[in-house]
Structure formats: structure tokens, C-alpha cells
The first five atom37 places (N, CA, C, CB, O) and aatype in JSON, in Angstrom:
{
  "aatype": [20, 20, 20, 20, 20, 20, 20, 20, 20, 20, 20, 20, 20, 20, 20, 20, 20, 20, 20, 20, 20, 20, 20, 20, 20, 20, 20, 20, 20, 20, 20, 20, 20, 20, 20, 20, 20, 20, 20, 20, 20, 20, 20, 20, 20, 20, 20, 20, 20, 20, 20, 20, 20, 20, 20, 20, 20, 20, 20, 20, 20, 20, 20, 20, 20, 20, 20, 20, 20, 20, 20, 20, 20],
  "atom_mask": [
    [1, 1, 1, 1, 1],
    [1, 1, 1, 1, 1],
    [1, 1, 1, 1, 1],
    [1, 1, 1, 1, 1],
    [1, 1, 1, 1, 1],
    [1, 1, 1, 1, 1],
    [1, 1, 1, 1, 1],
    [1, 1, 1, 1, 1],
    [1, 1, 1, 1, 1],
    [1, 1, 1, 1, 1],
    [1, 1, 1, 1, 1],
    [1, 1, 1, 1, 1],
    [1, 1, 1, 1, 1],
    [1, 1, 1, 1, 1],
    [1, 1, 1, 1, 1],
    [1, 1, 1, 1, 1],
    [1, 1, 1, 1, 1],
    [1, 1, 1, 1, 1],
    [1, 1, 1, 1, 1],
    [1, 1, 1, 1, 1],
    [1, 1, 1, 1, 1],
    [1, 1, 1, 1, 1],
    [1, 1, 1, 1, 1],
    [1, 1, 1, 1, 1],
    [1, 1, 1, 1, 1],
    [1, 1, 1, 1, 1],
    [1, 1, 1, 1, 1],
    [1, 1, 1, 1, 1],
    [1, 1, 1, 1, 1],
    [1, 1, 1, 1, 1],
    [1, 1, 1, 1, 1],
    [1, 1, 1, 1, 1],
    [1, 1, 1, 1, 1],
    [1, 1, 1, 1, 1],
    [1, 1, 1, 1, 1],
    [1, 1, 1, 1, 1],
    [1, 1, 1, 1, 1],
    [1, 1, 1, 1, 1],
    [1, 1, 1, 1, 1],
    [1, 1, 1, 1, 1],
    [1, 1, 1, 1, 1],
    [1, 1, 1, 1, 1],
    [1, 1, 1, 1, 1],
    [1, 1, 1, 1, 1],
    [1, 1, 1, 1, 1],
    [1, 1, 1, 1, 1],
    [1, 1, 1, 1, 1],
    [1, 1, 1, 1, 1],
    [1, 1, 1, 1, 1],
    [1, 1, 1, 1, 1],
    [1, 1, 1, 1, 1],
    [1, 1, 1, 1, 1],
    [1, 1, 1, 1, 1],
    [1, 1, 1, 1, 1],
    [1, 1, 1, 1, 1],
    [1, 1, 1, 1, 1],
    [1, 1, 1, 1, 1],
    [1, 1, 1, 1, 1],
    [1, 1, 1, 1, 1],
    [1, 1, 1, 1, 1],
    [1, 1, 1, 1, 1],
    [1, 1, 1, 1, 1],
    [1, 1, 1, 1, 1],
    [1, 1, 1, 1, 1],
    [1, 1, 1, 1, 1],
    [1, 1, 1, 1, 1],
    [1, 1, 1, 1, 1],
    [1, 1, 1, 1, 1],
    [1, 1, 1, 1, 1],
    [1, 1, 1, 1, 1],
    [1, 1, 1, 1, 1],
    [1, 1, 1, 1, 1],
    [1, 1, 1, 1, 1]
  ],
  "atom_positions": [
    [[137.78, 102.88, 83.09], [136.53, 102.29, 83.06], [136.07, 101.84, 84.43], [136.54, 101.19, 82.13], [134.86, 101.83, 84.68]],
    [[136.93, 101.49, 85.27], [136.61, 101.01, 86.64], [135.92, 102.11, 87.4], [137.89, 100.55, 87.39], [135.0, 101.83, 88.18]],
    [[136.33, 103.35, 87.2], [135.79, 104.5, 87.86], [134.34, 104.7, 87.43], [136.63, 105.74, 87.55], [133.48, 104.98, 88.26]],
    [[134.07, 104.55, 86.14], [132.72, 104.76, 85.63], [131.78, 103.72, 86.23], [132.7, 104.68, 84.08], [130.65, 104.05, 86.6]],
    [[132.21, 102.51, 86.32], [131.41, 101.4, 86.88], [131.05, 101.73, 88.33], [132.19, 100.03, 86.81], [129.91, 101.52, 88.75]],
    [[131.97, 102.24, 89.06], [131.7, 102.64, 90.47], [130.73, 103.8, 90.54], [133.0, 103.03, 91.2], [129.88, 103.84, 91.43]],
    [[130.82, 104.7, 89.65], [129.84, 105.87, 89.63], [128.41, 105.29, 89.17], [130.38, 107.08, 88.56], [127.37, 105.68, 89.71]],
    [[128.43, 104.41, 88.23], [127.17, 103.83, 87.82], [126.51, 103.01, 88.95], [127.39, 102.96, 86.6], [125.29, 103.0, 89.12]],
    [[127.38, 102.31, 89.72], [126.86, 101.56, 90.83], [126.29, 102.5, 91.92], [127.94, 100.67, 91.41], [125.26, 102.21, 92.53]],
    [[126.97, 103.58, 92.11], [126.56, 104.52, 93.2], [125.23, 105.15, 92.73], [127.7, 105.66, 93.5], [124.29, 105.28, 93.52]],
    [[125.16, 105.54, 91.45], [123.91, 106.14, 91.02], [122.72, 105.1, 91.12], [124.06, 106.66, 89.55], [121.59, 105.44, 91.49]],
    [[123.06, 103.84, 90.76], [122.0, 102.82, 90.88], [121.56, 102.67, 92.4], [122.53, 101.4, 90.29], [120.37, 102.57, 92.72]],
    [[122.52, 102.68, 93.26], [122.18, 102.54, 94.71], [121.33, 103.7, 95.17], [123.46, 102.46, 95.59], [120.36, 103.51, 95.9]],
    [[121.69, 104.9, 94.75], [120.87, 106.1, 95.08], [119.51, 105.98, 94.55], [121.5, 107.38, 94.55], [118.55, 106.32, 95.24]],
    [[119.34, 105.49, 93.29], [118.08, 105.35, 92.62], [117.17, 104.32, 93.48], [118.34, 104.83, 91.1], [115.98, 104.54, 93.71]],
    [[117.82, 103.24, 93.91], [117.11, 102.29, 94.65], [116.64, 102.84, 95.98], [117.93, 101.1, 94.85], [115.52, 102.56, 96.41]],
    [[117.55, 103.66, 96.66], [117.18, 104.21, 97.94], [116.03, 105.29, 97.69], [118.49, 104.85, 98.67], [115.08, 105.36, 98.48]],
    [[116.13, 106.08, 96.65], [115.12, 107.0, 96.32], [113.77, 106.31, 96.07], [115.54, 107.78, 95.14], [112.73, 106.8, 96.53]],
    [[113.78, 105.2, 95.36], [112.55, 104.52, 95.12], [111.95, 103.98, 96.45], [112.76, 103.39, 94.12], [110.74, 104.01, 96.67]],
    [[112.83, 103.51, 97.29], [112.36, 102.98, 98.61], [111.76, 104.12, 99.48], [113.56, 102.27, 99.4], [110.74, 103.96, 100.15]],
    [[112.46, 105.28, 99.43], [111.87, 106.45, 100.24], [110.62, 106.98, 99.66], [112.86, 107.61, 100.34], [109.75, 107.42, 100.42]],
    [[110.46, 106.97, 98.38], [109.18, 107.39, 97.75], [108.04, 106.48, 98.13], [109.31, 107.41, 96.21], [106.91, 106.92, 98.37]],
    [[108.34, 105.17, 98.18], [107.33, 104.2, 98.51], [106.99, 104.39, 100.04], [107.83, 102.71, 98.19], [105.82, 104.37, 100.41]],
    [[107.95, 104.57, 100.85], [107.7, 104.77, 102.32], [106.9, 106.03, 102.52], [109.05, 104.87, 103.13], [106.0, 106.03, 103.36]],
    [[107.18, 107.12, 101.76], [106.5, 108.36, 101.82], [104.98, 108.25, 101.49], [107.17, 109.3, 100.9], [104.1, 108.84, 102.12]],
    [[104.77, 107.43, 100.43], [103.32, 107.2, 100.05], [102.58, 106.37, 101.11], [103.23, 106.47, 98.65], [101.42, 106.61, 101.42]],
    [[103.28, 105.42, 101.63], [102.67, 104.63, 102.72], [102.33, 105.49, 103.91], [103.6, 103.5, 103.16], [101.22, 105.42, 104.45]],
    [[103.26, 106.28, 104.3], [103.03, 107.16, 105.45], [101.99, 108.14, 105.23], [104.23, 107.85, 105.83], [101.22, 108.45, 106.14]],
    [[101.93, 108.69, 103.98], [100.91, 109.66, 103.59], [99.57, 109.05, 103.72], [101.11, 110.15, 102.17], [98.66, 109.7, 104.26]],
    [[99.37, 107.83, 103.27], [98.06, 107.16, 103.45], [97.68, 106.92, 104.88], [98.05, 105.84, 102.74], [96.51, 106.99, 105.25]],
    [[98.68, 106.64, 105.69], [98.48, 106.35, 107.15], [98.03, 107.71, 107.8], [99.89, 105.76, 107.87], [97.1, 107.74, 108.61]],
    [[98.7, 108.81, 107.44], [98.33, 110.11, 107.98], [96.96, 110.54, 107.59], [99.3, 111.14, 107.55], [96.22, 111.1, 108.4]],
    [[96.59, 110.28, 106.31], [95.25, 110.58, 105.87], [94.26, 109.81, 106.56], [95.1, 110.36, 104.48], [93.22, 110.38, 106.9]],
    [[94.46, 108.52, 106.83], [93.54, 107.67, 107.54], [93.41, 108.1, 108.96], [93.96, 106.26, 107.47], [92.3, 108.14, 109.48]],
    [[94.45, 108.4, 109.6], [94.41, 108.88, 110.94], [93.68, 110.23, 111.06], [95.79, 108.98, 111.47], [93.0, 110.46, 112.06]],
    [[93.81, 111.11, 110.09], [93.06, 112.33, 110.01], [91.61, 112.13, 109.95], [93.47, 113.1, 108.88], [90.86, 112.87, 110.58]],
    [[91.16, 111.11, 109.2], [89.84, 110.78, 109.12], [89.28, 110.26, 110.47], [89.68, 109.82, 108.07], [88.18, 110.6, 110.9]],
    [[90.11, 109.44, 111.08], [89.72, 108.95, 112.42], [89.57, 110.08, 113.39], [90.74, 107.97, 112.96], [88.57, 110.13, 114.11]],
    [[90.48, 110.97, 113.45], [90.41, 112.12, 114.33], [89.2, 112.93, 114.13], [91.58, 112.98, 114.17], [88.54, 113.32, 115.1]],
    [[88.85, 113.22, 112.88], [87.66, 113.97, 112.55], [86.37, 113.23, 112.98], [87.64, 114.26, 111.05], [85.45, 113.88, 113.46]],
    [[86.29, 111.93, 112.81], [85.16, 111.13, 113.24], [85.0, 111.16, 114.72], [85.32, 109.72, 112.77], [83.88, 111.28, 115.2]],
    [[86.13, 111.06, 115.52], [86.13, 111.1, 116.88], [85.79, 112.53, 117.4], [87.43, 110.62, 117.38], [85.15, 112.64, 118.45]],
    [[86.17, 113.56, 116.72], [85.76, 114.93, 117.1], [84.25, 115.05, 116.95], [86.48, 116.02, 116.22], [83.58, 115.58, 117.83]],
    [[83.71, 114.59, 115.9], [82.29, 114.62, 115.67], [81.55, 113.84, 116.78], [81.96, 114.03, 114.28], [80.56, 114.32, 117.34]],
    [[82.05, 112.67, 117.06], [81.38, 111.86, 118.1], [81.44, 112.52, 119.49], [82.03, 110.45, 118.16], [80.49, 112.46, 120.27]],
    [[82.58, 113.16, 119.77], [82.76, 113.86, 121.07], [81.79, 115.02, 121.08], [84.26, 114.37, 121.28], [81.18, 115.28, 122.12]],
    [[81.63, 115.74, 119.98], [80.7, 116.9, 119.89], [79.27, 116.44, 120.21], [80.75, 117.56, 118.45], [78.55, 117.08, 120.98]],
    [[78.88, 115.31, 119.6], [77.6, 114.74, 119.81], [77.36, 114.33, 121.21], [77.42, 113.62, 118.93], [76.28, 114.55, 121.76]],
    [[78.38, 113.71, 121.84], [78.24, 113.34, 123.26], [78.14, 114.48, 124.21], [79.37, 112.52, 123.66], [77.46, 114.42, 125.23]],
    [[78.84, 115.56, 123.85], [78.77, 116.77, 124.7], [77.41, 117.39, 124.6], [79.85, 117.8, 124.29], [76.95, 118.03, 125.55]],
    [[76.75, 117.24, 123.48], [75.4, 117.9, 123.27], [74.29, 117.1, 123.92], [75.09, 118.05, 121.74], [73.2, 117.63, 124.11]],
    [[74.54, 115.88, 124.27], [73.46, 115.08, 124.82], [73.31, 115.48, 126.34], [73.76, 113.52, 124.63], [74.27, 115.48, 127.11]],
    [[72.02, 115.82, 126.7], [71.8, 116.2, 128.06], [72.0, 114.98, 128.96], [70.41, 116.81, 128.23], [71.63, 113.88, 128.57]],
    [[72.53, 115.14, 130.09], [72.75, 114.01, 130.96], [71.98, 114.11, 132.27], [74.21, 113.88, 131.24], [71.67, 115.21, 132.73]],
    [[71.68, 113.01, 132.84], [70.98, 112.97, 134.14], [71.89, 113.2, 135.32], [70.3, 111.66, 134.31], [71.46, 113.17, 136.47]],
    [[73.19, 113.43, 135.02], [74.13, 113.66, 136.07], [73.96, 114.98, 136.65], [75.48, 113.5, 135.6], [73.43, 115.87, 135.98]],
    [[74.4, 115.23, 137.95], [74.3, 116.51, 138.51], [75.32, 117.54, 137.79], [74.58, 116.4, 140.04], [76.37, 117.17, 137.28]],
    [[74.91, 118.75, 137.82], [75.74, 119.83, 137.28], [77.09, 119.82, 137.84], [75.15, 121.14, 137.53], [77.31, 119.25, 138.91]],
    [[78.06, 120.45, 137.13], [79.36, 120.58, 137.71], [79.31, 121.43, 138.86], [80.33, 121.09, 136.76], [78.51, 122.36, 138.94]],
    [[80.17, 121.12, 139.78], [80.25, 121.89, 141.08], [79.58, 121.1, 142.24], [79.53, 123.31, 140.91], [79.85, 121.33, 143.42]],
    [[78.73, 120.21, 141.86], [78.18, 119.39, 142.97], [78.75, 118.0, 142.91], [76.63, 119.33, 142.91], [78.6, 117.28, 141.92]],
    [[79.4, 117.65, 144.0], [80.12, 116.39, 144.06], [79.17, 115.14, 144.33], [81.19, 116.5, 145.18], [78.25, 115.19, 145.14]],
    [[79.45, 114.12, 143.67], [78.71, 112.92, 143.97], [79.41, 112.08, 145.08], [78.55, 112.09, 142.7], [80.63, 111.98, 145.13]],
    [[78.6, 111.52, 145.9], [79.17, 110.73, 146.97], [78.8, 109.24, 146.68], [78.63, 111.21, 148.39], [77.74, 108.96, 146.12]],
    [[79.67, 108.35, 147.06], [79.37, 106.96, 146.87], [78.28, 106.51, 147.71], [80.52, 106.13, 147.11], [77.62, 105.52, 147.37]],
    [[78.01, 107.19, 148.87], [77.0, 106.76, 149.75], [75.56, 107.06, 149.03], [77.17, 107.52, 151.19], [74.56, 106.39, 149.29]],
    [[75.57, 108.04, 148.17], [74.31, 108.36, 147.43], [73.88, 107.35, 146.41], [74.44, 109.64, 146.75], [72.72, 107.27, 146.02]],
    [[74.86, 106.59, 145.98], [74.57, 105.6, 144.91], [74.12, 104.32, 145.58], [75.85, 105.34, 143.99], [74.93, 103.64, 146.21]],
    [[72.86, 103.97, 145.47], [72.29, 102.77, 146.04], [72.38, 101.62, 145.02], [70.82, 103.01, 146.48], [71.97, 101.78, 143.87]],
    [[72.9, 100.52, 145.41], [72.88, 99.38, 144.47], [71.57, 99.0, 143.99], [73.46, 98.23, 145.06], [70.62, 99.26, 144.73]],
    [[71.34, 98.4, 142.83], [70.01, 98.12, 142.31], [69.26, 97.11, 143.16], [70.1, 97.62, 140.9], [68.04, 97.07, 143.04]],
    [[69.9, 96.27, 144.03], [69.21, 95.25, 144.72], [68.63, 95.79, 146.05], [70.12, 94.09, 144.94], [68.06, 94.99, 146.79]],
    [[68.74, 97.1, 146.41], [68.2, 97.6, 147.63], [66.9, 98.32, 147.3], [69.2, 98.54, 148.34], [66.24, 98.85, 148.2]]
  ]
}
């Protein structure tokens, strides 16, 4: 009988660990889904920002600090 109790205890320990792992998996799944939504929102925002025309010079022309006049001049 002592051997059966040990097996029962081991099975119970495994069931507890499995329940813990299932809970952690569900928690991580919700975090991954939330992060996926954030990434998609950031992609959309980046796409919108890239589509906005800017007053900046085109690529290839370097800006110099001397060209930027402070507002009080």
C-alpha cells in the first residue's frame, strides 16, 4: 500500500504542475495577443506617418546646424 500512496502522490504532483503550466500558458497567450495588437497599431501609425508629406528636405540633401536659425533671431 505504501507504493500506491507514493504513486498517487506523484500523480497528484504532476496534475498540480500541469494545472500551473496550463494557467501560465493561457496568461502568456493573452500577453502575446495583446502585444500583437500593439504591433499592428504601431505599424498602422508608422504607415500613416510615412504617408504624411514633410517640410523637410528630400533625402540626399544634408541639413546643417548653421541653416537652422533660432526663433528669436
